[in-house]
Coordinates of C-alpha atoms and ligand atoms in Angstrom, one line a residue:
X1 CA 110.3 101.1 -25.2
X2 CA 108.0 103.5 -24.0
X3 CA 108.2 104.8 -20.6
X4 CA 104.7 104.7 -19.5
X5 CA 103.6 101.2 -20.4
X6 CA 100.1 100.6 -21.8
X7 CA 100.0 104.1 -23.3
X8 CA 100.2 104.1 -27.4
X9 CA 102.7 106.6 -28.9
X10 CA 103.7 107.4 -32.5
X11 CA 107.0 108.8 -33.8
X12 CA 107.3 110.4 -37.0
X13 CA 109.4 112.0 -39.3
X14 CA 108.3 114.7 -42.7
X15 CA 110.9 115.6 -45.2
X16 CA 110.5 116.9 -48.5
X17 CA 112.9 115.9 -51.4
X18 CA 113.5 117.4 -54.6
X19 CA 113.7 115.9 -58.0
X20 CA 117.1 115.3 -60.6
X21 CA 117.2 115.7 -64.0
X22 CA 120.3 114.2 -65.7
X23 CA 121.8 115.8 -68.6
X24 CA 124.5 112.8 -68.8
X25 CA 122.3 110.0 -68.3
X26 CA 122.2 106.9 -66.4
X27 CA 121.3 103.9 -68.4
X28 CA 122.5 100.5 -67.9
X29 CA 123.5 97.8 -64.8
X30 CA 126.6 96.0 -64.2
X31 CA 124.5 95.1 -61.3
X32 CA 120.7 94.6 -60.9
X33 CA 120.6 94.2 -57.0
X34 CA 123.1 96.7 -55.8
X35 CA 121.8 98.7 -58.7
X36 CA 125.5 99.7 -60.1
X37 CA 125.4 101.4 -63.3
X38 CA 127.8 101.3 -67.1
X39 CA 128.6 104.7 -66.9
X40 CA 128.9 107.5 -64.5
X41 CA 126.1 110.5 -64.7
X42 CA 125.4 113.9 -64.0
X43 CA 122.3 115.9 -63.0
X44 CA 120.7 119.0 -62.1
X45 CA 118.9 118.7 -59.0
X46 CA 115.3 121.0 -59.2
X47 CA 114.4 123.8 -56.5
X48 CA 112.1 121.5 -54.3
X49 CA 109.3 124.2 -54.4
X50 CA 108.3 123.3 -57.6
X51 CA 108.4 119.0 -58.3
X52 CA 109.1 117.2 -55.3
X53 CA 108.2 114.5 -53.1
X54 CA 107.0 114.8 -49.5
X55 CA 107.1 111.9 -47.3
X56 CA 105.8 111.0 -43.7
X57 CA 107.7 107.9 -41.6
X58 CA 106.3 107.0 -38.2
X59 CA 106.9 104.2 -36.7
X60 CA 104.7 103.2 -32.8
X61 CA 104.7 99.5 -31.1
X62 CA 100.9 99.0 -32.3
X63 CA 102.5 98.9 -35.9
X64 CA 102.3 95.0 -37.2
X65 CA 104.4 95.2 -40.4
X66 CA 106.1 97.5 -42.5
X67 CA 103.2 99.2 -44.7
X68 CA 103.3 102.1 -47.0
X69 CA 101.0 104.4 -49.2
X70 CA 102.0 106.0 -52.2
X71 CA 99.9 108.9 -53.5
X72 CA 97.4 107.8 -51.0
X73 CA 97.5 104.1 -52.3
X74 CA 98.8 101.1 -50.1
X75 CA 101.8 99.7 -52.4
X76 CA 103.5 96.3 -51.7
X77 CA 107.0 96.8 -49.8
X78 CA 107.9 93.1 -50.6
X79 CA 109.9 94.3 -53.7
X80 CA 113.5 93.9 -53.2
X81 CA 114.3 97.6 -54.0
X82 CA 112.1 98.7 -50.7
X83 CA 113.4 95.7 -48.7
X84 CA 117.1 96.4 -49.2
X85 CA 116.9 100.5 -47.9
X86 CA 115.1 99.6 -45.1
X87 CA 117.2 96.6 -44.1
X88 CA 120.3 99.2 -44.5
X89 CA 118.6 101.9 -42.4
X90 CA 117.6 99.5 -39.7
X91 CA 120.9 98.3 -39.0
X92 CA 122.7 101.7 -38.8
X93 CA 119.6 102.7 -36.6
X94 CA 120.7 104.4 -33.1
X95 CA 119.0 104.7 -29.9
X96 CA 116.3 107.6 -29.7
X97 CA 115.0 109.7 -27.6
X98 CA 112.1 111.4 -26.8
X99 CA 111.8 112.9 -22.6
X100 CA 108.5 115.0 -23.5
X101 CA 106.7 112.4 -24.7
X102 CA 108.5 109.6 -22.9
X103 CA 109.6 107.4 -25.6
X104 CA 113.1 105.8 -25.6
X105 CA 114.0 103.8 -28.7
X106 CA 116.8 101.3 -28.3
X107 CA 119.3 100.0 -31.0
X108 CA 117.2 96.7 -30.3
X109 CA 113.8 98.4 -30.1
X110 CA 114.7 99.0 -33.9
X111 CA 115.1 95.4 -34.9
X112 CA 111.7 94.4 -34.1
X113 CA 109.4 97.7 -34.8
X114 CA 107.8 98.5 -37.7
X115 CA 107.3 101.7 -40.0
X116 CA 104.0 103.2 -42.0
X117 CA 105.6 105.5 -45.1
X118 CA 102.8 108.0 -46.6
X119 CA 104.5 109.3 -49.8
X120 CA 103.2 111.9 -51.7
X121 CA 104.7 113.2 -55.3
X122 CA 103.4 116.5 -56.8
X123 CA 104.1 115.7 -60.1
X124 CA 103.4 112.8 -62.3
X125 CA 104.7 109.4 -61.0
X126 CA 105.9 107.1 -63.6
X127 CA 105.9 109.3 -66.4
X128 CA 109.9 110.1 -66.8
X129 CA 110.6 113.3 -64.3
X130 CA 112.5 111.0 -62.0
X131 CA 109.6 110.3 -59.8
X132 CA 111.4 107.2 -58.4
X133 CA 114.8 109.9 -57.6
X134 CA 112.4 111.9 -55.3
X135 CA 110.8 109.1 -54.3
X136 CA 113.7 107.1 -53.0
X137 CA 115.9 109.5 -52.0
X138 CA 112.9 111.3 -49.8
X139 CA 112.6 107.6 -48.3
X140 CA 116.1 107.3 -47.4
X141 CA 116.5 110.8 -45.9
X142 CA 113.7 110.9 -43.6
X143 CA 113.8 106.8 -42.0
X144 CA 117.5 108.1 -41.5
X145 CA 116.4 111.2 -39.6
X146 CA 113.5 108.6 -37.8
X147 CA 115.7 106.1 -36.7
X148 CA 118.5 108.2 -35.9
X149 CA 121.0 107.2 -38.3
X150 CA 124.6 108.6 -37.9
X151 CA 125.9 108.2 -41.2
X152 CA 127.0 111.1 -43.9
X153 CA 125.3 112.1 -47.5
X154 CA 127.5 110.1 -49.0
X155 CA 126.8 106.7 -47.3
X156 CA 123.0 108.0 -47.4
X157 CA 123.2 108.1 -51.4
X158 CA 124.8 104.9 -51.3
X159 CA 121.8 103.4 -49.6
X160 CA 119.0 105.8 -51.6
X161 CA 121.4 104.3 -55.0
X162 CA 120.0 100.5 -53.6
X163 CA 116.1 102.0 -54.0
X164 CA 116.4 103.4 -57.5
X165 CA 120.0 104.6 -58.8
X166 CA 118.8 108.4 -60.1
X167 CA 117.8 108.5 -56.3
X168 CA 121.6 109.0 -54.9
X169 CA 121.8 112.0 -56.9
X170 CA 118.7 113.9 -55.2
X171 CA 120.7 113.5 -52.0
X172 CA 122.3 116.7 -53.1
X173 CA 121.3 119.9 -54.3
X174 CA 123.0 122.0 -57.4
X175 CA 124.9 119.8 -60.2
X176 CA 125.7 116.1 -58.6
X177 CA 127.5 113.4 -60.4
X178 CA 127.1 109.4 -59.6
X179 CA 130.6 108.4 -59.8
X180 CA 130.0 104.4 -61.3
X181 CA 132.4 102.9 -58.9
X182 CA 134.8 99.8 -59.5
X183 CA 133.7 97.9 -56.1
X184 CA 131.8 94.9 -56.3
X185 CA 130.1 95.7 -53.5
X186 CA 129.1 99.1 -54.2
X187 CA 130.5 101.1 -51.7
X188 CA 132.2 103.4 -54.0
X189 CA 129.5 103.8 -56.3
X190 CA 127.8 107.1 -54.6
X191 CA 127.2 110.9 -55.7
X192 CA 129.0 113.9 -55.4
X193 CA 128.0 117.6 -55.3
X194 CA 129.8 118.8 -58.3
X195 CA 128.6 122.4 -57.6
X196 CA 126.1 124.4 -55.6
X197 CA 122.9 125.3 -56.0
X198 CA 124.2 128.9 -56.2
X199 CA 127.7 128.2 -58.2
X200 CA 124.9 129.0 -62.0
X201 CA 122.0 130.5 -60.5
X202 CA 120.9 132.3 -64.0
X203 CA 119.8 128.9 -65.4
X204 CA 116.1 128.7 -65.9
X205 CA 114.4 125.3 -65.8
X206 CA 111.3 125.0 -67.6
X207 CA 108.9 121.4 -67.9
X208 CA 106.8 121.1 -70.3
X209 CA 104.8 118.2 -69.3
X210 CA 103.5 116.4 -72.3
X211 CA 101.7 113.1 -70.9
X212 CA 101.5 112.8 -67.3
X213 CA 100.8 109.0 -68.3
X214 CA 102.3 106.3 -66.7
X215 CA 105.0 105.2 -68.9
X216 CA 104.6 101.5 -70.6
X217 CA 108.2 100.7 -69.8
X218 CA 109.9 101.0 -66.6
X219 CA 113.3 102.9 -66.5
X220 CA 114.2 99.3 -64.6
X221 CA 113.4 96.8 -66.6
X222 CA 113.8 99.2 -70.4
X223 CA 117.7 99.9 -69.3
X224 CA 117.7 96.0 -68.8
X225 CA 116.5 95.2 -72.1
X226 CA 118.8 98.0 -73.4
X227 CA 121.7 96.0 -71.4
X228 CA 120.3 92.8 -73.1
X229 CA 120.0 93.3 -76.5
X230 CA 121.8 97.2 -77.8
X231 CA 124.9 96.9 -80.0
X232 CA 125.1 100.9 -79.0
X233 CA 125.2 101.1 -75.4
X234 CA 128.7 99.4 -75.1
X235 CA 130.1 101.8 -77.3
X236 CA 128.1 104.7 -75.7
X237 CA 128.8 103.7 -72.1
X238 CA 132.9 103.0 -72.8
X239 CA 133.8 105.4 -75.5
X240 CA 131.4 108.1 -75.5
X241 CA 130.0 108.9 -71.7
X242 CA 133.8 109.0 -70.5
X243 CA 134.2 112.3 -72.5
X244 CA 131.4 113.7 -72.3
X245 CA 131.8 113.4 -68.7
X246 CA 134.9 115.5 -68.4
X247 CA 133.7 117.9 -70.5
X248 CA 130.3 118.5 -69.0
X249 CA 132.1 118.9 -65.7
X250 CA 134.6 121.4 -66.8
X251 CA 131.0 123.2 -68.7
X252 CA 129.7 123.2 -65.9
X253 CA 132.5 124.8 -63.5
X254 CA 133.1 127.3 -66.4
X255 CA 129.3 128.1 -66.5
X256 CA 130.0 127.9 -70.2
X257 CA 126.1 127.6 -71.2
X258 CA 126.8 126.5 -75.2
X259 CA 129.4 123.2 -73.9
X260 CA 126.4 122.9 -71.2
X261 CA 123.5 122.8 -74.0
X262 CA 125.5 121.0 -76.4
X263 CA 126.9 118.2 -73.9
X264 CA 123.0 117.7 -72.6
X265 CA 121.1 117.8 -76.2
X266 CA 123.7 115.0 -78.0
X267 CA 123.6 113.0 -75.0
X268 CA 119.1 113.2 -74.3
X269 CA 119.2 112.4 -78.1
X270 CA 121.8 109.4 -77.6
X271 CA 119.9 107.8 -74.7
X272 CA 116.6 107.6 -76.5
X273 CA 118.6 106.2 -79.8
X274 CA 120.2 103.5 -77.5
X275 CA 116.5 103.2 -76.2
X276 CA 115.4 103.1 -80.6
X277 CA 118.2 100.3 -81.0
X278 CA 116.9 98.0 -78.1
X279 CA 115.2 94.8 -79.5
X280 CA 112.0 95.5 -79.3
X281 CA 112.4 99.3 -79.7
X282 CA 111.6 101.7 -77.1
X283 CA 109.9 104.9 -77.6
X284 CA 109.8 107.2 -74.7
X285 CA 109.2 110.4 -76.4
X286 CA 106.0 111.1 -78.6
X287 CA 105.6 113.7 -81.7
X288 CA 104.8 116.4 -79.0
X289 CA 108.5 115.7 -77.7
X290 CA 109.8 115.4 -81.4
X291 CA 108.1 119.3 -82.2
X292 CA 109.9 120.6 -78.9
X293 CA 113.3 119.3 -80.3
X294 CA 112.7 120.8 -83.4
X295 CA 111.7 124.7 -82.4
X296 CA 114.8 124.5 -80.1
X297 CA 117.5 123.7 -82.4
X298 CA 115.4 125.8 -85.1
X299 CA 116.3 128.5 -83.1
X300 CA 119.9 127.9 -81.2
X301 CA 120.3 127.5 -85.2
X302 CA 119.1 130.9 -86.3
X303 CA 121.1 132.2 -83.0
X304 CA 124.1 130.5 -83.8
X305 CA 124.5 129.9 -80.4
X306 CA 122.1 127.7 -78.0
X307 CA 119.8 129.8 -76.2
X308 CA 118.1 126.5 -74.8
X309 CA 119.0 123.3 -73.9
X310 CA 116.9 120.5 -74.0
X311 CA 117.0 116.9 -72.2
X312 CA 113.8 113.9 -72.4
X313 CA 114.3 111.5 -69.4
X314 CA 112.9 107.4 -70.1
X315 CA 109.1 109.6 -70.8
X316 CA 107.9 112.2 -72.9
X317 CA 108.4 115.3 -70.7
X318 CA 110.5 118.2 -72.1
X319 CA 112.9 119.6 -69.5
X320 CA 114.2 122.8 -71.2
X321 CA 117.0 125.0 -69.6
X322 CA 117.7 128.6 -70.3
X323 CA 120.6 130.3 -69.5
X324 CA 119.3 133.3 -67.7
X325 CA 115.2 134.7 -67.4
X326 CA 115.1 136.8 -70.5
X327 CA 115.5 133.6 -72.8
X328 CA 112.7 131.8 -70.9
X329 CA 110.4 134.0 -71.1
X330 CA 110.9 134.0 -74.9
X331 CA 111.1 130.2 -74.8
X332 CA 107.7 130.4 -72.9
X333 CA 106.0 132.4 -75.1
X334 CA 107.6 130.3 -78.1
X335 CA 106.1 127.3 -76.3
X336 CA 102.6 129.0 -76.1
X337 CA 102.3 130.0 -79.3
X338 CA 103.8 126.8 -81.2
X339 CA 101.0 124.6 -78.2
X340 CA 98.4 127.0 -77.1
X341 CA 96.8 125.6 -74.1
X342 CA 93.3 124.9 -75.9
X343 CA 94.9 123.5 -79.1
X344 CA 94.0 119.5 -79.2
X345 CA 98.0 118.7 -78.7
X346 CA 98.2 116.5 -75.4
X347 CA 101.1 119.4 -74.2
X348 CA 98.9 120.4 -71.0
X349 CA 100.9 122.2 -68.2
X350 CA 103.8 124.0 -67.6
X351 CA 105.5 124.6 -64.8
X352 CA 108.6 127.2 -64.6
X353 CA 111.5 126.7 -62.5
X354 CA 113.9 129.5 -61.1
X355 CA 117.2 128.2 -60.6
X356 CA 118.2 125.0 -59.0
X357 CA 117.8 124.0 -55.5
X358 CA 118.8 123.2 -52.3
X359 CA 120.0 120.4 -50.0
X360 CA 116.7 118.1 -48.4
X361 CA 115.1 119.1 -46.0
X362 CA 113.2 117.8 -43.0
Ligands
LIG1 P1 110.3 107.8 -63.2 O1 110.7 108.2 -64.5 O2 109.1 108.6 -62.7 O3 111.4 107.8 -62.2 P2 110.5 104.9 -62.9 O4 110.0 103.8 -63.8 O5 112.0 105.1 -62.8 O6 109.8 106.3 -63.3 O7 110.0 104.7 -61.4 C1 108.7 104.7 -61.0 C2 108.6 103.9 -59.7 O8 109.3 104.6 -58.6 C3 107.1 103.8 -59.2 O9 106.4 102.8 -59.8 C4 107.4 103.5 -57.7 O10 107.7 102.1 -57.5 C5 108.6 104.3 -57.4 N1 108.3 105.6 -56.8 C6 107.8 106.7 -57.4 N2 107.5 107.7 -56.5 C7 107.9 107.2 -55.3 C8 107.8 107.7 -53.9 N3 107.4 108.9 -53.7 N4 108.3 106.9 -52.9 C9 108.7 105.6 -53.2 N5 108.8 105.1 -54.4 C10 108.3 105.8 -55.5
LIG2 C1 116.6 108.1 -68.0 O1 117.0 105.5 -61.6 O2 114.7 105.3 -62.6 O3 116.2 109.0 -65.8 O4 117.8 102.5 -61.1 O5 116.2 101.0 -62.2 O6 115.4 102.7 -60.6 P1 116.4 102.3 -61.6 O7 116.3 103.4 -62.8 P2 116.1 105.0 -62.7 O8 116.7 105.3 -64.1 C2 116.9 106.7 -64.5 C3 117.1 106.8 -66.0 C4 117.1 108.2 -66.6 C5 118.5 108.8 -66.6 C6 119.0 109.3 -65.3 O9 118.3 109.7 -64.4 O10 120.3 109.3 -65.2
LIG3 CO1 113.2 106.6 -62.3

């Protein structure tokens, strides 16, 4: 394992992932353990300078067992989710080397070490930004790069899909779709970069973060009890996401910014009625989030065109897309004056976005 014996060594591995934002959402399993979804999705993937997720994997023969901080806490890696990426990775793992500091890695070596994973998110976790799309994905990408694992972006968001399905998506930067898949095993079920992170570089991404509170109910176990007990979310997943998918694609490669607002404001507002018809009822967004949706289709009214699209993840967070700098400014200083900062609305930080982002990075 490690040339010299008796002396310690650790190997690690930094990369840096950036969170997605669907505008046609995910929600809904045909499969709870390979984590296949109803419907297929699309998303905007966010320039990782502004939210992402950083994470550190190392592995060294002194490690005992698989451990891993989140946020600077030690979480539990006995849930299945963490289990199954890491049994994925560790089989594809490939020998590694390291002459300066005299550490060869077998294909074996990799069957017995363990790994410490220091995660970090700079945005709320839990609180419906995708946390567990950074999160996952970031995981994936860099115990890939650690152990050496030869496979492409799309296997990668296969595996990334098995941690938390948004995840596969964050493999890729620009507009991505998760195609739904008809395997049972899964192994068509993977994203695809739609377009670039430079193909509609005038978009604007603004959050308006609302509650950075951990939500009450998981995106997990709410899309379950969605699944469960929603008369809706057949009909949404069969009839209406089909459509909506074609359209939003052709939208999208048209950058035709009223389709684009249009597609991603009926389908936020779908999600959280499908979410309103689950027994017992979910609310994700508060009045805060209710008073965004109102000033923005007050005013793509008064336009008679969108100026602003809007789209609420399982949380209360307002992610509001322009279509070019101008218009979010205005919608910045719309925000501002409808929720001045020192006004007793919970509505406490924003955080602008230029333009949408690029591939992960180590
Ligand atoms: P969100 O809307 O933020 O995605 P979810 O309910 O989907 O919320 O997922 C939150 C869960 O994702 C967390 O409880 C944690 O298990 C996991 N998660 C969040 N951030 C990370 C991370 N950086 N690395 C690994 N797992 C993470
Ligand atoms: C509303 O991917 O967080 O953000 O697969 O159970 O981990 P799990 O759920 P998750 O669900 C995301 C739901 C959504 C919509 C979306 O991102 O498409
Ligand atoms: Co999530």
């Amino acid at each position: 394992m490690a040339k010299e014996s008796g002396k310690k060594w650790v190997l690690m591995v930094t990369a840096q992932t950036p969170t997605n934002i669907a505008v046609i959402k995910y929600w809904g399993k045909r499969d709870e353990k390979l984590i296949l979804p109803i419907n297929d999705s699309i998303s905007v993937t966010l320039d990782p300078s502004h939210l992402c997720t950083t994470t550190s994997v190392a592995v060294s023969p002194d490690f005992t067992h698989d451990r891993m901080w989140l946020n600077g806490k030690e979480i539990s890696l006995s849930g299945g989710r963490y289990q199954n990426c890491l049994r994925e990775l560790r089989a594809r793992a490939s020998e590694v080397e390291d002459e300066e500091k005299g550490i060869k890695i077998t294909k074996k070596d990799w069957e017995k070490l363990h790994v410490h994973v220091a995660s970090y998110n700079n945005f709320p976790t839990a609180a419906g930004l995708a946390s567990s799309a950074a999160g996952f994905a970031c995981l994936v990408f860099s115990l890939a790069k650690l152990m050496n694992v030869k496979e492409d972006q799309s296997k990668l968001s296969a595996i990334a899909r098995q941690g938390s399905g948004s995840a596969c998506r964050s493999l890729y930067g620009g507009f991505v779709k998760w195609i739904m898949g008809k395997e049972k095993d899964g192994s068509d079920s993977v994203a695809v970069q739609l377009a670039d992170e430079n193909h509609w570089d005038d978009l604007v991404i603004i959050i308006a973060v609302v509650s950075s509170r951990q939500k009450e109910t998981s995106s997990t176990s709410g899309m379950l009890e969605t699944v469960e007990t929603s008369m809706l979310i057949q009909h949404r997943a069969k009839e209406v996401v089909p459509k909506r998918i074609i359209q939003m694609e052709e939208a999208i490669k048209n950058r035709d910014f009223p389709s684009f607002a249009r597609l991603s404001c009926a389908d936020s507002n779908q999600f959280h009625a499908v979410c309103l018809d689950t027994s017992p009822p979910i609310f994700y967004m508060n009045d805060t989030s209710h008073r965004i949706i109102s000033c923005v289709e007050k005013w793509n009214h008064f336009e008679g065109t969108p100026q602003v699209a809007y789209t609420f993840d399982a949380g209360p967070n307002a992610v509001l897309i322009s279509h070019n700098r101008e218009t979010a400014a205005l919608l910045l200083q719309r925000l501002l004056f409808h929720f001045p900062p020192n006004s007793n609305t919970d509505l406490n930080r924003y955080l602008s976005q230029s333009g949408i982002c690029t591939d992960s990075n180590v």
